[in-house]
Amino acid sequence: MAELVFFSGTMDCGKSTLALQMDHNHAARGRGGLIFTKHDRAGEAVLSSRLGLSTPALEVTDELDFWDVIVRRATHGRRVDYLICDETQFYTPLQVEQLARLVDEMGIDVYAFGITADFRTELFPGSRRMIELADRTEVLQVEALCWCGRRATHNARVVEGTMVVEGAQVVVGDTGAAREGVVEYEVLCRRHYMRRMTSHAARAAAISAEVLPFDLDVCPLPVRRDAEESERRGATPDRRK
Ligand SMILES: [Zn+2]
């Protein structure tokens, strides 16, 4: 039975590496596959991973119709057993529906990889449709880490060094952004996302805390002492008995 599987995770969690590995595994078993991507950091029509591997891919434009592309290939006698779809968060909901149709009506396995939520913590439309339609959604086990060492669950957008939570949903880092300032992304744990504490802000806070004669309460951790104290207070009457 063909399947539509959505592998989700934050940036830096190894999605593209797994996509490449999956293509390799299926191709090695003699299956015919096609690789699609959109806005890969390495440029158009290439799927690249942070570990340095890359492979040619078909670039997905908003106008691309997966159904048409695959049916055309099939009628020309080209075998398509599976699709690797990277950066599916950038696909349109309609394209995700086309992928589901290919699974159901042509028996093609579709392995989709994408980020679920954007820098505002809102679901990308493509990812939302994927979660709604996929046979299964798997959260990738290779977990990205926040600068503090906790599991990174959120994608932060950093414009000219400052974290922002408003703006266009899709702004690809490192490309054509020179005029409007450098756009970068950083993965954070929810705690530091909510506090707008990027690694840069944390470093700056640490430095100013060293310079200034008093502690800056820039990023307070949960006050354990209070909890312990109230626990102790709660325990005192018992002892008196
Ligand atoms: Zn953190």
XYZ file of C-alpha atoms and ligand atoms in Angstrom, residues 146 148 150 189 192, ligand 1:
6
model
C 18.713 25.546 21.470
C 20.934 26.581 26.122
C 17.376 22.199 25.563
C 13.506 26.093 22.852
C 13.864 31.245 24.824
Zn 16.800 27.588 25.206
